[in-house]
Coordinates of C-alpha atoms in Angstrom, one line a residue:
X89 CA -5.8 27.3 -1.1
X90 CA -2.5 29.2 -1.5
X91 CA 0.5 26.9 -1.7
X92 CA 3.9 27.9 -0.5
X93 CA 6.7 29.1 -2.8
X94 CA 9.2 26.4 -3.8
X95 CA 11.8 27.8 -1.5
X96 CA 9.4 27.9 1.5
X97 CA 8.2 24.3 0.6
X98 CA 11.8 23.0 0.3
X99 CA 12.7 24.5 3.7
X100 CA 9.5 23.1 5.3
X101 CA 10.3 19.6 4.1
X102 CA 14.0 19.7 4.7
X103 CA 14.9 19.4 1.1
X104 CA 18.5 20.1 -0.2
X105 CA 19.7 20.1 -3.7
X106 CA 23.0 19.7 -5.5
X107 CA 23.7 23.3 -6.7
X108 CA 21.6 25.9 -8.5
X109 CA 20.9 23.8 -11.5
X110 CA 19.3 21.1 -9.5
X111 CA 17.3 23.6 -7.4
X112 CA 16.0 25.3 -10.6
X113 CA 15.0 21.9 -12.1
X114 CA 13.1 20.9 -8.9
X115 CA 11.5 24.3 -8.8
X116 CA 10.2 23.9 -12.3
X117 CA 8.8 20.5 -11.5
X118 CA 7.2 21.8 -8.3
X119 CA 5.6 24.7 -10.2
X120 CA 4.1 22.4 -12.8
X121 CA 2.8 20.1 -10.0
X122 CA 1.2 23.0 -8.2
X123 CA -0.5 24.1 -11.4
X124 CA -1.8 20.5 -11.8
X125 CA -3.1 20.4 -8.2
X126 CA -4.8 23.9 -8.5
X127 CA -6.5 22.9 -11.8
X128 CA -7.8 19.7 -10.2
X129 CA -9.1 21.5 -7.1
X130 CA -10.8 24.1 -9.2
X131 CA -13.1 21.4 -10.6
X132 CA -14.6 20.8 -7.1
X133 CA -14.6 17.1 -7.5
X134 CA -15.2 14.5 -4.7
X135 CA -11.6 14.6 -3.6
X136 CA -8.9 17.2 -3.3
X137 CA -5.1 17.3 -4.0
X138 CA -2.4 19.1 -2.2
X139 CA 1.4 19.6 -2.2
X140 CA 3.2 17.0 -0.1
X141 CA 6.6 15.4 0.4
X142 CA 6.5 14.4 -3.3
X143 CA 5.8 17.7 -4.9
X144 CA 9.3 18.2 -6.4
X145 CA 9.1 14.9 -8.3
X146 CA 7.7 14.0 -11.7
X147 CA 5.2 11.2 -11.8
X148 CA 7.8 8.8 -13.3
X149 CA 10.4 9.8 -10.6
X150 CA 7.8 9.3 -7.9
X151 CA 6.7 5.9 -9.1
X152 CA 10.3 4.8 -9.5
X153 CA 11.3 5.8 -5.9
X154 CA 8.2 5.1 -3.8
X155 CA 6.3 2.1 -5.1
X156 CA 7.8 -1.4 -5.8
X157 CA 5.5 -3.7 -7.7
X158 CA 7.4 -5.7 -10.3
X159 CA 6.1 -5.4 -13.8
X160 CA 5.6 -9.1 -14.1
X161 CA 4.9 -11.4 -11.0
X162 CA 7.5 -14.0 -10.4
X163 CA 6.6 -17.6 -11.2
X164 CA 6.5 -19.5 -7.9
X165 CA 5.1 -23.0 -8.4
X166 CA 2.2 -25.0 -9.8
X167 CA 0.3 -24.7 -6.5
X168 CA -3.2 -23.2 -6.8
X169 CA -4.3 -21.9 -3.5
X170 CA -7.8 -21.0 -4.9
X171 CA -10.1 -18.0 -4.8
X172 CA -11.9 -16.8 -1.7
X173 CA -15.7 -17.7 -1.8
X174 CA -17.9 -14.7 -2.2
X175 CA -20.8 -13.9 0.1
X176 CA -23.1 -10.9 0.6
X177 CA -21.7 -8.9 3.5
X178 CA -24.1 -8.2 6.4
X179 CA -22.7 -4.8 7.4
X180 CA -23.1 -1.5 5.4
X181 CA -19.7 -0.3 6.7
X182 CA -16.6 -2.1 7.8
X183 CA -13.5 -0.5 9.2
X184 CA -10.8 -2.8 10.6
X185 CA -8.8 0.2 11.9
X186 CA -11.7 1.1 14.3
X187 CA -11.9 -2.6 15.2
X188 CA -8.3 -2.5 16.4
X189 CA -7.0 -5.0 13.8
X190 CA -4.6 -2.6 12.0
X191 CA -1.2 -1.2 13.2
X192 CA -0.3 2.5 12.8
X193 CA 0.8 3.7 9.4
X194 CA 4.3 2.8 8.5
X195 CA 6.7 4.3 5.9
X196 CA 8.6 2.4 3.3
X197 CA 10.8 5.4 2.4
X198 CA 12.6 5.4 -1.0
X199 CA 12.8 1.6 -1.2
X200 CA 10.6 -0.4 -3.6
X201 CA 9.2 -2.5 -0.8
X202 CA 5.5 -1.7 -1.0
X203 CA 4.9 -5.4 -1.6
X204 CA 6.5 -6.3 1.8
X205 CA 4.4 -3.7 3.6
X206 CA 1.2 -4.9 2.0
X207 CA 2.0 -8.5 2.8
X208 CA 3.0 -7.9 6.4
X209 CA 0.1 -5.5 7.1
X210 CA -2.5 -7.9 5.9
X211 CA -0.8 -10.7 7.8
X212 CA -0.8 -8.7 11.0
X213 CA -4.5 -8.0 10.7
X214 CA -5.4 -11.6 9.8
X215 CA -3.6 -12.9 12.8
X216 CA -5.2 -10.3 15.1
X217 CA -8.7 -11.2 13.8
X218 CA -7.9 -14.9 14.4
X219 CA -6.3 -14.6 17.9
X220 CA -7.0 -11.1 19.3
X221 CA -3.3 -10.3 19.3
X222 CA -2.1 -7.4 17.2
X223 CA 1.6 -8.0 16.5
X224 CA 4.0 -5.8 14.6
X225 CA 5.9 -8.0 12.1
X226 CA 9.1 -7.3 10.2
X227 CA 8.9 -6.0 6.6
X228 CA 12.7 -6.0 6.6
X229 CA 12.7 -9.8 6.9
X230 CA 11.0 -10.0 3.5
X231 CA 13.2 -7.4 1.9
X232 CA 16.4 -9.3 3.0
X233 CA 15.3 -12.9 3.0
X234 CA 12.6 -13.5 0.4
X235 CA 14.5 -15.0 -2.5
X236 CA 11.5 -15.0 -4.8
X237 CA 11.0 -11.3 -4.7
X238 CA 13.7 -8.6 -5.2
X239 CA 13.8 -6.6 -2.0
X240 CA 13.9 -2.8 -2.6
X241 CA 13.8 -3.5 -6.4
X242 CA 10.2 -4.8 -6.1
X243 CA 8.0 -7.8 -5.5
X244 CA 4.4 -9.1 -5.2
X245 CA 2.4 -9.9 -2.0
X246 CA 1.0 -13.2 -3.3
X247 CA 4.5 -14.6 -3.8
X248 CA 5.6 -13.2 -0.4
X249 CA 2.8 -15.1 1.3
X250 CA 3.9 -18.3 -0.4
X251 CA 7.5 -17.6 0.5
X252 CA 6.4 -17.7 4.2
X253 CA 4.7 -20.9 3.4
X254 CA 7.8 -22.6 2.1
X255 CA 10.3 -20.7 4.3
X256 CA 10.9 -19.9 8.0
X257 CA 8.8 -18.2 10.6
X258 CA 7.8 -14.6 10.8
X259 CA 10.1 -12.2 12.8
X260 CA 8.9 -9.3 15.1
X261 CA 9.6 -5.8 13.8
X262 CA 11.4 -4.9 17.0
X263 CA 13.9 -7.7 16.5
X264 CA 14.4 -7.0 12.8
X265 CA 13.9 -3.3 12.2
X266 CA 13.3 -1.7 8.9
X267 CA 16.2 0.1 7.2
X268 CA 14.7 1.0 3.8
X269 CA 17.5 -0.8 2.0
X270 CA 18.5 -4.4 1.3
X271 CA 20.8 -6.4 3.4
X272 CA 21.8 -10.0 4.3
X273 CA 19.1 -12.2 5.9
X274 CA 19.1 -12.0 9.7
X275 CA 16.1 -14.2 10.3
X276 CA 18.1 -16.9 12.1
X277 CA 18.7 -14.4 15.0
X278 CA 15.3 -12.7 15.2
X279 CA 12.4 -13.1 17.6
X280 CA 10.0 -15.4 15.8
X281 CA 6.4 -14.4 16.6
X282 CA 4.7 -16.7 14.0
X283 CA 6.3 -20.1 13.7
X284 CA 6.9 -21.8 10.4
X285 CA 3.6 -23.3 9.2
X286 CA 1.4 -20.4 10.4
X287 CA 1.1 -18.9 6.9
X288 CA -0.1 -21.6 4.5
X289 CA -0.2 -19.5 1.3
X290 CA -2.8 -17.1 -0.1
X291 CA -6.2 -16.9 -1.7
X292 CA -7.2 -14.6 -4.5
X293 CA -10.2 -12.3 -4.3
X294 CA -12.5 -11.7 -7.2
X295 CA -11.8 -8.6 -9.3
X296 CA -15.1 -6.8 -8.5
X297 CA -16.5 -4.5 -5.9
X298 CA -18.8 -7.1 -4.5
X299 CA -16.0 -9.7 -4.1
X300 CA -13.9 -7.0 -2.4
X301 CA -16.7 -6.2 0.1
X302 CA -17.2 -9.8 0.7
X303 CA -13.6 -10.4 1.5
X304 CA -13.3 -7.2 3.6
X305 CA -16.2 -8.4 5.8
X306 CA -13.7 -11.0 7.1
X307 CA -10.3 -9.3 6.9
X308 CA -8.2 -6.6 5.3
X309 CA -7.1 -7.4 1.7
X310 CA -3.8 -6.8 -0.2
X311 CA -4.6 -4.7 -3.3
X312 CA -2.6 -3.1 -6.1
X313 CA -3.0 0.4 -7.7
X314 CA -1.5 2.8 -10.1
X315 CA 0.3 5.1 -7.5
X316 CA 0.9 7.8 -10.1
X317 CA -2.7 8.7 -10.0
X318 CA -2.6 9.2 -6.2
X319 CA 0.7 11.1 -5.8
X320 CA -1.0 14.3 -4.5
X321 CA -4.3 12.8 -3.3
X322 CA -5.5 14.5 -0.1
X323 CA -9.1 14.3 1.3
X324 CA -12.4 12.9 0.0
X325 CA -13.4 9.9 -2.1
X326 CA -11.0 9.5 -5.1
X327 CA -12.9 8.9 -8.4
X328 CA -10.2 8.3 -10.9
X329 CA -10.7 5.5 -13.5
X330 CA -7.8 3.3 -14.2
X331 CA -5.0 4.9 -16.2
X332 CA -2.0 2.9 -17.2
X333 CA -0.6 0.0 -15.2
X334 CA -0.5 -1.0 -11.5
X335 CA 2.8 -0.3 -9.8
X336 CA 2.1 -0.2 -6.0
X337 CA 0.8 -2.6 -3.4
X338 CA -1.4 -1.3 -0.5
X339 CA -4.1 -2.7 1.8
X340 CA -7.9 -2.3 1.7
X341 CA -8.9 -2.1 5.4
X342 CA -12.7 -1.4 5.0
X343 CA -15.5 0.1 3.1
X344 CA -18.3 2.6 3.6
X345 CA -20.3 5.5 2.0
X346 CA -19.5 9.2 2.0
X347 CA -21.4 10.7 -0.9
X348 CA -20.4 7.6 -2.8
X349 CA -19.4 4.1 -1.9
X350 CA -15.7 3.7 -1.2
X351 CA -12.9 1.4 0.0
X352 CA -10.6 2.6 2.7
X353 CA -6.9 2.0 1.8
X354 CA -3.9 1.9 4.1
X355 CA -0.7 3.1 2.4
X356 CA 3.0 2.9 3.4
X357 CA 4.1 6.5 2.8
X358 CA 3.8 7.9 6.3
X359 CA 1.0 10.0 7.8
X360 CA 1.7 13.2 5.9
X361 CA 0.2 11.8 2.7
X362 CA -3.6 11.5 2.0
X363 CA -5.9 11.3 5.0
X364 CA -3.3 10.7 7.7
X365 CA -1.7 7.9 5.6
X366 CA -5.0 6.5 4.3
X367 CA -7.1 7.2 1.2
X368 CA -10.6 6.3 0.1
X369 CA -11.1 5.0 -3.4
X370 CA -14.5 4.9 -5.0
X371 CA -16.0 1.4 -5.4
X372 CA -17.3 2.4 -8.8
X373 CA -14.4 3.0 -11.2
X374 CA -14.9 1.0 -14.4
X375 CA -14.0 -2.6 -15.1
X376 CA -10.4 -2.2 -13.7
X377 CA -11.5 -0.1 -10.7
X378 CA -10.5 3.3 -9.3
X379 CA -6.7 3.8 -9.8
X380 CA -6.6 0.3 -11.4
X381 CA -7.7 -1.5 -8.2
X382 CA -8.9 -4.6 -10.0
X383 CA -6.3 -4.9 -12.7
X384 CA -4.7 -7.8 -10.8
X385 CA -6.5 -10.0 -8.3
X386 CA -6.5 -8.8 -4.7
X387 CA -5.1 -11.4 -2.2
X388 CA -5.4 -12.4 1.4
X389 CA -3.1 -14.6 3.5
X390 CA -4.2 -18.1 4.6
X391 CA -3.4 -19.1 8.1
X392 CA -3.2 -22.6 9.7
X393 CA -6.1 -23.2 12.0
X394 CA -3.8 -25.2 14.3
X395 CA -1.2 -22.4 14.5
X396 CA -3.6 -19.6 15.5
X397 CA -5.8 -21.4 18.0

């Protein structure tokens, strides 16, 4: 595959730079990234890389701008919501997107709100599986109103679930639209689609492939990864053992087999990244999982049985 020149790529992606020096710096970074991508693709591995919206950024710049997992989870309380029981799944393949339980891909933009998108996306799916109603809920509510996490400066899904548990109801996205920046809390004037008490906390999922498959048999799962390893991921099943630290929250929405066993991951970087906004991570990836998938426990929201009947 022949990739465009930097000038052509910049024009295609609507990029503008502050003078010739900035243009030259970004061209240098772009060229280095293209060399990295071409070297990877020449190995004919199970997945390919490509230039995308992030090709003029170093890995450190990319992680700083488009992820949002705090280095250390906030301490919430002494409440232990427990770990989801593990069972052997009956199906060889699960895809909650095909089942109609997952909303279209969203885009967090250059706001460190991945934790809010992972939280809301898994909550939307859990509610749909319980009630048959697929609602679109407001990430911006968490960015503005969650006082445990830090808005565009980062957060964690498990504390966001617990913030719902102790806080107000959940707003619709249409009444509390996403802005990709922090603001004052407007939850008092939104359209509440899940009343207070619907979310009753979270449960952890075991840090193994078998535990993940068991959980995914029932619902999508909030998971964390090292996004730097996935900056240019394109198609195929990614086989990249853990390198470094997790920094990004996403959603596992299914599992299957395509040459090797994989988990299907829903991201929040729009549809131009990966496989139309999704990526498939190999189930086998060492003790910490592909792209550090098991470095921290995956989580799922807990819902009140009374509230979803």
